[in-house]
Structure formats: structure tokens, C-alpha cells
C-alpha positions as protocol buffer text, in pm:
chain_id: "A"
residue {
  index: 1
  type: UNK
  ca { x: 1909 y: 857 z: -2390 }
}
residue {
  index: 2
  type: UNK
  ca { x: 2001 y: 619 z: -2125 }
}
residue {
  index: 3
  type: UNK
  ca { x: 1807 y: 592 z: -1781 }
}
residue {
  index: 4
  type: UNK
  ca { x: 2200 y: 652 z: -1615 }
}
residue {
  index: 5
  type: UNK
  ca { x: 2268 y: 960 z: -1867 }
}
residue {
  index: 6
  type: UNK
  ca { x: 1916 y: 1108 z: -1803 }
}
residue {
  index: 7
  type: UNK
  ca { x: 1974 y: 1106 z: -1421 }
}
residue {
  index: 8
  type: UNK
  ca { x: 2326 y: 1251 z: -1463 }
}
residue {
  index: 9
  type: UNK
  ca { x: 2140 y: 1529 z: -1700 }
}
residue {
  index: 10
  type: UNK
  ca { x: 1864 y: 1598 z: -1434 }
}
residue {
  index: 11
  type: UNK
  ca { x: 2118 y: 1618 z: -1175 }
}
residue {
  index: 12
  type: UNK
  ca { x: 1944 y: 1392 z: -950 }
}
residue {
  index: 13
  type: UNK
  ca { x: 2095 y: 1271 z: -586 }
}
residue {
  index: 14
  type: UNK
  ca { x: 2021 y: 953 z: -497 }
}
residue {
  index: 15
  type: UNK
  ca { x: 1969 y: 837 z: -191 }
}
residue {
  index: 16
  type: UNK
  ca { x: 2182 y: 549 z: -28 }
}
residue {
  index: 17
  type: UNK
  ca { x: 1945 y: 232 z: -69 }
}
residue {
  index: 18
  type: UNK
  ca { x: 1784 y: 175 z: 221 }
}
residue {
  index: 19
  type: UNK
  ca { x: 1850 y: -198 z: 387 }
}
residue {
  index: 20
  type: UNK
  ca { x: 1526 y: -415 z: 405 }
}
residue {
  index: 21
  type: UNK
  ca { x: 1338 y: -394 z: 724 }
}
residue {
  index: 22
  type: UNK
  ca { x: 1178 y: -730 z: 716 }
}
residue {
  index: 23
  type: UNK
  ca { x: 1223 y: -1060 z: 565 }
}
residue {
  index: 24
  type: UNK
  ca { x: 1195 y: -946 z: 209 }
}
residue {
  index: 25
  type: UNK
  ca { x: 1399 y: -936 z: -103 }
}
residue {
  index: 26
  type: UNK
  ca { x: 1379 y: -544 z: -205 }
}
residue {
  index: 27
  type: UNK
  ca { x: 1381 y: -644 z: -589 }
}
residue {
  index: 28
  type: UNK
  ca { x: 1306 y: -1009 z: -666 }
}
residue {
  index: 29
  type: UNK
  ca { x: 1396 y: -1037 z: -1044 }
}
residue {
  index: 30
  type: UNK
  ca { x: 1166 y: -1304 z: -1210 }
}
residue {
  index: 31
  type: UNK
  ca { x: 1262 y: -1395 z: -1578 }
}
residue {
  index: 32
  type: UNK
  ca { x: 1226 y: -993 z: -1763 }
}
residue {
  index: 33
  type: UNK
  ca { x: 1042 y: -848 z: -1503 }
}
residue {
  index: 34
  type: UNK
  ca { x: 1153 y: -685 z: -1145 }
}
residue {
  index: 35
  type: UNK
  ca { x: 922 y: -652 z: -865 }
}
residue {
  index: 36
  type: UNK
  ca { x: 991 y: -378 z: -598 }
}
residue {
  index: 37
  type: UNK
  ca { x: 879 y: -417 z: -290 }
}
residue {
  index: 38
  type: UNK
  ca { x: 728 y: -127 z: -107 }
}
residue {
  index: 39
  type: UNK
  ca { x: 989 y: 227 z: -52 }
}
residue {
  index: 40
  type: UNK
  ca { x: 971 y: 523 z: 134 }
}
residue {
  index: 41
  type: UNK
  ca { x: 1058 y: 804 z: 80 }
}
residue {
  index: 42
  type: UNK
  ca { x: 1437 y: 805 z: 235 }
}
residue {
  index: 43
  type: UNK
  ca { x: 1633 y: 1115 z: 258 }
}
residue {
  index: 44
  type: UNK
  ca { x: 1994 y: 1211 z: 212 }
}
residue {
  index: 45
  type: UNK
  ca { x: 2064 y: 1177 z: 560 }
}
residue {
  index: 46
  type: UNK
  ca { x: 1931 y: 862 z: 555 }
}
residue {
  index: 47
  type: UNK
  ca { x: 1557 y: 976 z: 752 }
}
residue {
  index: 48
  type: UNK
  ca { x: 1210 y: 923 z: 644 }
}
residue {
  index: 49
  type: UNK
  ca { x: 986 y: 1180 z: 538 }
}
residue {
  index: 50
  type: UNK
  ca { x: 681 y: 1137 z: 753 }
}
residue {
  index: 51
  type: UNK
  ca { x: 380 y: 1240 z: 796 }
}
residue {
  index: 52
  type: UNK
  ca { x: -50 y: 1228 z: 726 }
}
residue {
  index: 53
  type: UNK
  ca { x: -153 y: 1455 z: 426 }
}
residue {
  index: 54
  type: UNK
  ca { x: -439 y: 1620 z: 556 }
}
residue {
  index: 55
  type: UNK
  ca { x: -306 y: 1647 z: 929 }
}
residue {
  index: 56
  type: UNK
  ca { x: 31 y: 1694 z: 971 }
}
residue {
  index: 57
  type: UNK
  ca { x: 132 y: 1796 z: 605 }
}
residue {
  index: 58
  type: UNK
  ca { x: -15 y: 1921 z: 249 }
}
residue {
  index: 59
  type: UNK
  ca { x: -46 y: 1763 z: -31 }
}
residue {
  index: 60
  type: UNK
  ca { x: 309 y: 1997 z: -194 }
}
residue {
  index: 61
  type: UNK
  ca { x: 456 y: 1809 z: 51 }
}
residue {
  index: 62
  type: UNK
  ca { x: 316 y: 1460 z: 15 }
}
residue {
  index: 63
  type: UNK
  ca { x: 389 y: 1509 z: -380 }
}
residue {
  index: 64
  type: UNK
  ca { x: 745 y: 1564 z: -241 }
}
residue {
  index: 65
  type: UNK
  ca { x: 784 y: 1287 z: -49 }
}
residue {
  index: 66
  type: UNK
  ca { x: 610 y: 1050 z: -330 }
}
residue {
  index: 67
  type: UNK
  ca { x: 902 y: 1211 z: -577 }
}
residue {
  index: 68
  type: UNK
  ca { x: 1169 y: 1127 z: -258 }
}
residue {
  index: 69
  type: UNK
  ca { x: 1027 y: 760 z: -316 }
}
residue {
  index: 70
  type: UNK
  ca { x: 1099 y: 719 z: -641 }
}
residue {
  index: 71
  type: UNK
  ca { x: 1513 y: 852 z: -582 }
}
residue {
  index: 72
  type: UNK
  ca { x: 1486 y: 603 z: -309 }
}
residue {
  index: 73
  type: UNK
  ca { x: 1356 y: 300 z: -568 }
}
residue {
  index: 74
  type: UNK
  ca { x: 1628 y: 436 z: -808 }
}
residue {
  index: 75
  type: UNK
  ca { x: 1902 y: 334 z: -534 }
}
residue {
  index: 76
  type: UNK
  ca { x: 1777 y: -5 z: -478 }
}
residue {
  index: 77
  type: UNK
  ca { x: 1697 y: -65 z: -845 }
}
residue {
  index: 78
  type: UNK
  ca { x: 2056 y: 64 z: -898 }
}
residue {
  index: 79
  type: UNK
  ca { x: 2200 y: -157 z: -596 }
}
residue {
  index: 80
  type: UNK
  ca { x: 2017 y: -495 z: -719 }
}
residue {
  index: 81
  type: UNK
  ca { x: 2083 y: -450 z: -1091 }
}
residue {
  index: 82
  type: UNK
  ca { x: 2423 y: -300 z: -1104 }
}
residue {
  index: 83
  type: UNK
  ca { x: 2253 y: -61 z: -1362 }
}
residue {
  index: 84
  type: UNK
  ca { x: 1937 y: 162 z: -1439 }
}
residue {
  index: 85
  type: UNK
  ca { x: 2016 y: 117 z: -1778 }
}
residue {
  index: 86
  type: UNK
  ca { x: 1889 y: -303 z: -1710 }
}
residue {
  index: 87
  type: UNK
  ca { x: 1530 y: -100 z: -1712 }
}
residue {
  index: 88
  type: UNK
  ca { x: 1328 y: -143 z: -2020 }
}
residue {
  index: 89
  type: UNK
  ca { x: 1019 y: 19 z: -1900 }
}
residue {
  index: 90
  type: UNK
  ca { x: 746 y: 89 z: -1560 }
}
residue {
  index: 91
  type: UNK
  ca { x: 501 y: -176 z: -1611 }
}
residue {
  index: 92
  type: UNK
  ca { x: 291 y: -113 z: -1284 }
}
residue {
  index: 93
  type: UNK
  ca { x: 272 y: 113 z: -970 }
}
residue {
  index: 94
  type: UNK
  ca { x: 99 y: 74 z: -648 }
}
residue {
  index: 95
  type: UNK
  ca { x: 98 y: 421 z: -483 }
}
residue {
  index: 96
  type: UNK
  ca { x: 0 y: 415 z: -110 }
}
residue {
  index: 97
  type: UNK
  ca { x: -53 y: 761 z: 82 }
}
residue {
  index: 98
  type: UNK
  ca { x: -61 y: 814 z: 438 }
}
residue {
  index: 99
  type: UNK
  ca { x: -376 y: 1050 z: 485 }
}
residue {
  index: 100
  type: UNK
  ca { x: -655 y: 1142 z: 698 }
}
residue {
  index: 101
  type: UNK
  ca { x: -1022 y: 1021 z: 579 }
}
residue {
  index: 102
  type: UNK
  ca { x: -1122 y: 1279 z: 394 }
}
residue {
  index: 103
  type: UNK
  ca { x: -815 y: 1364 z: 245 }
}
residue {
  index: 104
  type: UNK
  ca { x: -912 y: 1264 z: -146 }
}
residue {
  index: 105
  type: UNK
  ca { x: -635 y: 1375 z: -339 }
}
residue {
  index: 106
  type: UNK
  ca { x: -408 y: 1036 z: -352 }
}
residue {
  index: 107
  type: UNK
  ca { x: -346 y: 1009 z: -725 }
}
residue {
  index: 108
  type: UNK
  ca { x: -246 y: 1383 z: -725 }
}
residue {
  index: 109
  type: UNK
  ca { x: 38 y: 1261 z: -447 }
}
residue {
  index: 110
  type: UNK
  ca { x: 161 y: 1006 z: -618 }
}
residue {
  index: 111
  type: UNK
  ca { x: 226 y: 1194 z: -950 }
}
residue {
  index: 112
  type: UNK
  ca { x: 497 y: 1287 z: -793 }
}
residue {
  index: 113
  type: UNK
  ca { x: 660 y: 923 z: -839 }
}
residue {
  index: 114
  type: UNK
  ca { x: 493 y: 913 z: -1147 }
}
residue {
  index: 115
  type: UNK
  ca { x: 654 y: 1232 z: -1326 }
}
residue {
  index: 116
  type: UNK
  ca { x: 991 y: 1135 z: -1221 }
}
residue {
  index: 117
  type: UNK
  ca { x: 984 y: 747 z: -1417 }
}
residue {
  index: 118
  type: UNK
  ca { x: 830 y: 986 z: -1710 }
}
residue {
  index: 119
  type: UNK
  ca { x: 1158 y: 1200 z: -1682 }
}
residue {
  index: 120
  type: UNK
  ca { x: 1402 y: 925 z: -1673 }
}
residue {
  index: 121
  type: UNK
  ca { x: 1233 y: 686 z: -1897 }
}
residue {
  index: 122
  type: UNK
  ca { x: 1021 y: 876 z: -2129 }
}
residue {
  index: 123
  type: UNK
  ca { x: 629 y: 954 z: -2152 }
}
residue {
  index: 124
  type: UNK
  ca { x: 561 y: 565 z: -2332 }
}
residue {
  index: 125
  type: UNK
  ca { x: 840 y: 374 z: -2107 }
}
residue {
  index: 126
  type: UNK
  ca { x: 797 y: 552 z: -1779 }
}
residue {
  index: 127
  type: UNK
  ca { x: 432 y: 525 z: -1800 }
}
residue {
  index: 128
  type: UNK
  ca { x: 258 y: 229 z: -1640 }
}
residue {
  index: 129
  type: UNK
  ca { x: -13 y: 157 z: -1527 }
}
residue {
  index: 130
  type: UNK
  ca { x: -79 y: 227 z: -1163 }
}
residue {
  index: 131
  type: UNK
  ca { x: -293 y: 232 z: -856 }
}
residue {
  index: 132
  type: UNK
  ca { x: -295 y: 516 z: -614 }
}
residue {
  index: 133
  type: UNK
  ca { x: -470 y: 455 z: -283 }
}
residue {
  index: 134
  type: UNK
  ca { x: -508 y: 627 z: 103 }
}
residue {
  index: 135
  type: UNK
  ca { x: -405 y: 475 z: 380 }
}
residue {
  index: 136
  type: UNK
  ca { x: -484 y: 495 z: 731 }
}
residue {
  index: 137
  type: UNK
  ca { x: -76 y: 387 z: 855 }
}
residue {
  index: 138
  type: UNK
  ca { x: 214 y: 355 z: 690 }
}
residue {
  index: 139
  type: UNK
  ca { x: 539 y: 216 z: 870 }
}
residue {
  index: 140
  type: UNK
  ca { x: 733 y: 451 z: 1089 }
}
residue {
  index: 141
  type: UNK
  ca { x: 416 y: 704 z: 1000 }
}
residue {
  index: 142
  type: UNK
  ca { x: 626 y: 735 z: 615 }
}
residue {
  index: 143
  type: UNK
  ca { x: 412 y: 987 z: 418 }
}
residue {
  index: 144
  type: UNK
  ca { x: 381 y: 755 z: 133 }
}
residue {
  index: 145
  type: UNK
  ca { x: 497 y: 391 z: 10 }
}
residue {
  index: 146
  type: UNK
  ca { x: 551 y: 262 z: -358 }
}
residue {
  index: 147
  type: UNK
  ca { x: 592 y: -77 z: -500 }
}
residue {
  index: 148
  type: UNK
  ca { x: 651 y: -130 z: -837 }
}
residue {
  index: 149
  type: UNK
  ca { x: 693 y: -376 z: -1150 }
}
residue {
  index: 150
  type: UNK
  ca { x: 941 y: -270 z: -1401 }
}
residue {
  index: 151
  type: UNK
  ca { x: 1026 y: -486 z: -1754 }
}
residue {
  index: 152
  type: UNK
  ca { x: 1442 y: -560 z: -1797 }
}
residue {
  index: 153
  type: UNK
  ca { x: 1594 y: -504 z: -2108 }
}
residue {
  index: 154
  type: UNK
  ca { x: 1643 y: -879 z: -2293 }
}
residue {
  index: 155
  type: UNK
  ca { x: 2031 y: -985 z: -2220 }
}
């Protein structure tokens, strides 16, 4: 099934794409492979979740927000390309949480990003590998960032 068709299936919302807040392409598309630059996790009424897991929210929530981040990659990957369907696979993922010291969790968080590209694109193609790191900041106090490398389909 098709990245588009699996969306419409899940009934997922996307997000208007956010416009870039620095001097930045949001997708830079370099022979077969699309680099993402960094996303939060923009809502429907075009806010950020924010937030530090282990302060000011739990780690449900973070999850959440990490989940919000993908919809919000899906826009811009949508906006840039025309087309989800352009998407042969998640190569890479660099999962950044905004949490308190001791807070320990972070790959937990950003499964929530990661179970998403598994239910568009499949348990082999939405797969990648991935890195999933605290942070003590994140812009505008976002609860979590994501940048990402995905593989295009061969014209």
C-alpha cells in the first residue's frame, strides 16, 4: 500500500507545514536521498507542543508530542516532494528530547516518531536506524525535535 493510501486509511491530520525559522532548506534533496532538517512537533492550530519531560510533562506526553513531529515531517515531506509516495524508505533518525537530567527515558519518547514511519511505511521501510538523545533546550522550549534521512523512490 502506498505511503498516501496508508495515511488516508489511518485517518491521519496533517498539520500545515510549518515555514522555516532560519536560513535553512527544510528538505534538501541530494541525488535519492532527502535530508530533513530538525521539526517540532506543530499542532493543528498551528502551536508547538512544549515542554521538559521530567518537569513540566510525562513521558505519555513527550511520546505524544514525538508522534505530533512526525505529522509535522509528513507536511513538509509532502510540501517539498509533491508526494509521500516519492518515499522509498527511513534511512536515519536523530531524535532530540527536551528533558530534565535525570530524566532517562529518551528512546522510549521518540518511539513515538518511530511507530508512526513503521505504520505508514512498513516494519522493514519505516525502520531506520536512529539516535535518540536528551537535551537540555530545545527552540521555543518544543518538547522534542527530529531530523531525518529518508531514501526516494528511483524516477
Amino acid at each position: 500500500m502506498s505511503a498516501e493510501a496508508r495515511i488516508t486509511e489511518l485517518r491521519l491530520e496533517l498539520p500545515p507545514a510549518p515555514k522555516p525559522g532560519g536560513i535553512y532548506h527544510p528538505v534538501l534533496v541530494q541525488g535519492n536521498m532527502a535530508f530533513v532538517s530538525g521539526h517540532g512537533p506543530l499542532q493543528m492550530d498551528g502551536t508547538m507542543i512544549a515542554g521538559k519531560v521530567g518537569d513540566t510533562m510525562t513521558e505519555a506526553e513527550a511520546y505524544r508530542a514525538a508522534r505530533q513531529v512526525g505529522l509535522t515531517m509528513l507536511a513538509t515531506l509532502r510540501r517539498e516532494l509533491g508526494n509521500l509516495d516519492r518515499i522509498e524508505r527511513l534511512v536515519k533518525t536523530l531524535g532530540m528530547v527536551n528533558a530534565t537530567p535525570d530524566f532517562g527515558n529518551h528512546p522510549q519518547v521518540i518511539n513515538g516518531f518511530s511507530n508512526l514511519m513503521v505504520e505508514i511505511w512498513g516494519d522493514v521501510k519505516g525502520k531506520g536506524a536512529r539516535s535518540a538523545v536528551g537535551m537540555g533546550s530545545l527552540p521555543a522550549n518544543i518538547a522534542v525535535e527530529v531530523e531525518a534521512i529518508f531514501e526516494l523512490k528511483s524516477d
